[in-house]
Amino acid sequence: MKIAPVLEILSKESGVNTRLVHTGQHFDRSMNDVFFEELNLPAPDIQLGVNSGTHTAQTANIMLRLEKAFSEHRPDLIVVVGDVNSTVAAALVASKLTIPLAHIEAGLRSRDRTMPEEINRLVTDSLSDIHFTTEPSAGQNLISEGTTSDRIHFVGNVMIDTLLSCLGRARDPVETFREVGVSQSFSEAVKSGFAFVTLHRPSNVDNPRQLSALADALKVVSRRIPLLFAVHPRTRKTLAALNHPIELNSDRIKITPPLSYLQTLGLQRSARLVITDSGGLQEETTALGTPCLTLRKSTERPITVEIGTNIVVGDDASELPAAVEASLRNPKRGQMPELWDGRASERIANAILAFLSKGYRAAA
């Protein structure tokens, strides 16, 4: 969702050759192939096929394969997005090979170093030459960490570029309900509204006690509003090990595998409420005007709380039912943040072209 609009613009520029590298960090079809299809992304030029592993093992494997790829096809600029292991791996290899690095979604900070993503952000930004930020606080974070202002470009949010361009193709929730096999009684229940749920952060789903508590809280919440819960593979794995009743598919709760981008977009747009720990969904719900409850102690996207529709509930599962009730009674109304206008990718592409026009070429 983050690279698609930028790649589309750059690929049309004469004199600029782009290569898309897929590390393989996400390899399940429901979290990989379907996104390429729905976003009309070209097939990757380089496919590393790393697959799963511990954070350290996965990052190391990506680095080893990227070093070979970048050495064979040495670029003048490496562009990375977000905060996953692939992001920090590419940043480290770029630094070792003295290749300039641009980071899309730079400067976001949760202040929680127990989050693997926070470490990835800090390391990537410390090594980047160009920082593309989504909100003013991100630039302030970078300045406070020693980044000079000339390397920071406030461009807006590429996630919103993709959202706005795809909104007309978002799947009808009724169609999604049919495809995931909801019961007739669930279909009847959701006519008065539903909440869409996703959970995947390690702090929530790798801790059996925490995930069990959240599952119990969701059962309580479902008495108030029906839930469609798209279960991440790592979440399902922990629930299975707990022998927790993930089969709590009922008139009030429907468990599904991960859903496609267009399915998720349609559900977020139609839901009365989104319950999540995803950074991306915090942004998308703000853009869509859908109330969002974030099951974390902090957020690296404060703009979604300050002027958006997001509320950070915390990590105490027992607080969730009351938060849901409050949100349903008085839904938070927000507004679109500055520069979330669907043109962030244009600003990024222009800055990249300006950098390349200076005649810089990576040393062989």
mmCIF file of N, CA, C and O in Angstrom, residues 1 11 19 46 61 128-129 131 164 178 218 279 357:
data_model
loop_
_atom_site.group_PDB
_atom_site.id
_atom_site.type_symbol
_atom_site.label_atom_id
_atom_site.label_comp_id
_atom_site.label_asym_id
_atom_site.label_seq_id
_atom_site.Cartn_x
_atom_site.Cartn_y
_atom_site.Cartn_z
ATOM 1 N N MET A 1 0.835 -1.211 0.000
ATOM 2 C CA MET A 1 0.000 0.000 0.000
ATOM 3 C C MET A 1 0.859 1.247 0.000
ATOM 4 O O MET A 1 0.441 2.297 -0.466
ATOM 5 N N SER A 11 7.980 4.988 -12.263
ATOM 6 C CA SER A 11 8.139 4.100 -13.423
ATOM 7 C C SER A 11 7.791 4.792 -14.732
ATOM 8 O O SER A 11 8.174 4.334 -15.808
ATOM 9 N N ARG A 19 13.667 -0.658 -9.753
ATOM 10 C CA ARG A 19 13.627 -2.107 -9.520
ATOM 11 C C ARG A 19 12.914 -2.331 -8.187
ATOM 12 O O ARG A 19 13.281 -1.740 -7.176
ATOM 13 N N ILE A 46 13.204 -8.402 -8.265
ATOM 14 C CA ILE A 46 14.082 -9.267 -7.476
ATOM 15 C C ILE A 46 13.249 -9.885 -6.356
ATOM 16 O O ILE A 46 12.605 -9.175 -5.588
ATOM 17 N N ASN A 61 18.998 -12.788 7.374
ATOM 18 C CA ASN A 61 18.848 -13.443 6.067
ATOM 19 C C ASN A 61 18.523 -12.429 4.973
ATOM 20 O O ASN A 61 19.028 -12.521 3.851
ATOM 21 N N SER A 128 19.304 7.079 7.297
ATOM 22 C CA SER A 128 18.698 7.612 6.075
ATOM 23 C C SER A 128 19.272 8.968 5.692
ATOM 24 O O SER A 128 19.625 9.784 6.543
ATOM 25 N N ASP A 129 19.328 9.190 4.381
ATOM 26 C CA ASP A 129 19.758 10.473 3.835
ATOM 27 C C ASP A 129 18.571 11.383 3.544
ATOM 28 O O ASP A 129 18.694 12.604 3.569
ATOM 29 N N HIS A 131 14.363 11.833 4.474
ATOM 30 C CA HIS A 131 13.297 11.398 5.372
ATOM 31 C C HIS A 131 11.976 11.984 4.887
ATOM 32 O O HIS A 131 11.815 13.205 4.859
ATOM 33 N N LEU A 164 -7.431 6.438 -1.163
ATOM 34 C CA LEU A 164 -8.318 7.267 -1.975
ATOM 35 C C LEU A 164 -8.439 6.732 -3.400
ATOM 36 O O LEU A 164 -9.516 6.792 -4.001
ATOM 37 N N ARG A 178 -20.507 -12.877 2.698
ATOM 38 C CA ARG A 178 -20.872 -14.086 1.965
ATOM 39 C C ARG A 178 -19.634 -14.931 1.652
ATOM 40 O O ARG A 178 -19.645 -16.165 1.789
ATOM 41 N N LEU A 218 -13.333 -9.567 24.038
ATOM 42 C CA LEU A 218 -14.073 -9.485 22.777
ATOM 43 C C LEU A 218 -15.400 -10.225 22.866
ATOM 44 O O LEU A 218 -16.408 -9.798 22.274
ATOM 45 N N GLY A 279 -1.000 0.048 13.108
ATOM 46 C CA GLY A 279 -0.728 1.445 12.794
ATOM 47 C C GLY A 279 -1.440 1.891 11.533
ATOM 48 O O GLY A 279 -1.991 2.991 11.465
ATOM 49 N N SER A 357 18.778 14.348 -9.829
ATOM 50 C CA SER A 357 19.173 15.342 -10.842
ATOM 51 C C SER A 357 20.465 16.066 -10.464
ATOM 52 O O SER A 357 21.086 16.710 -11.299
#
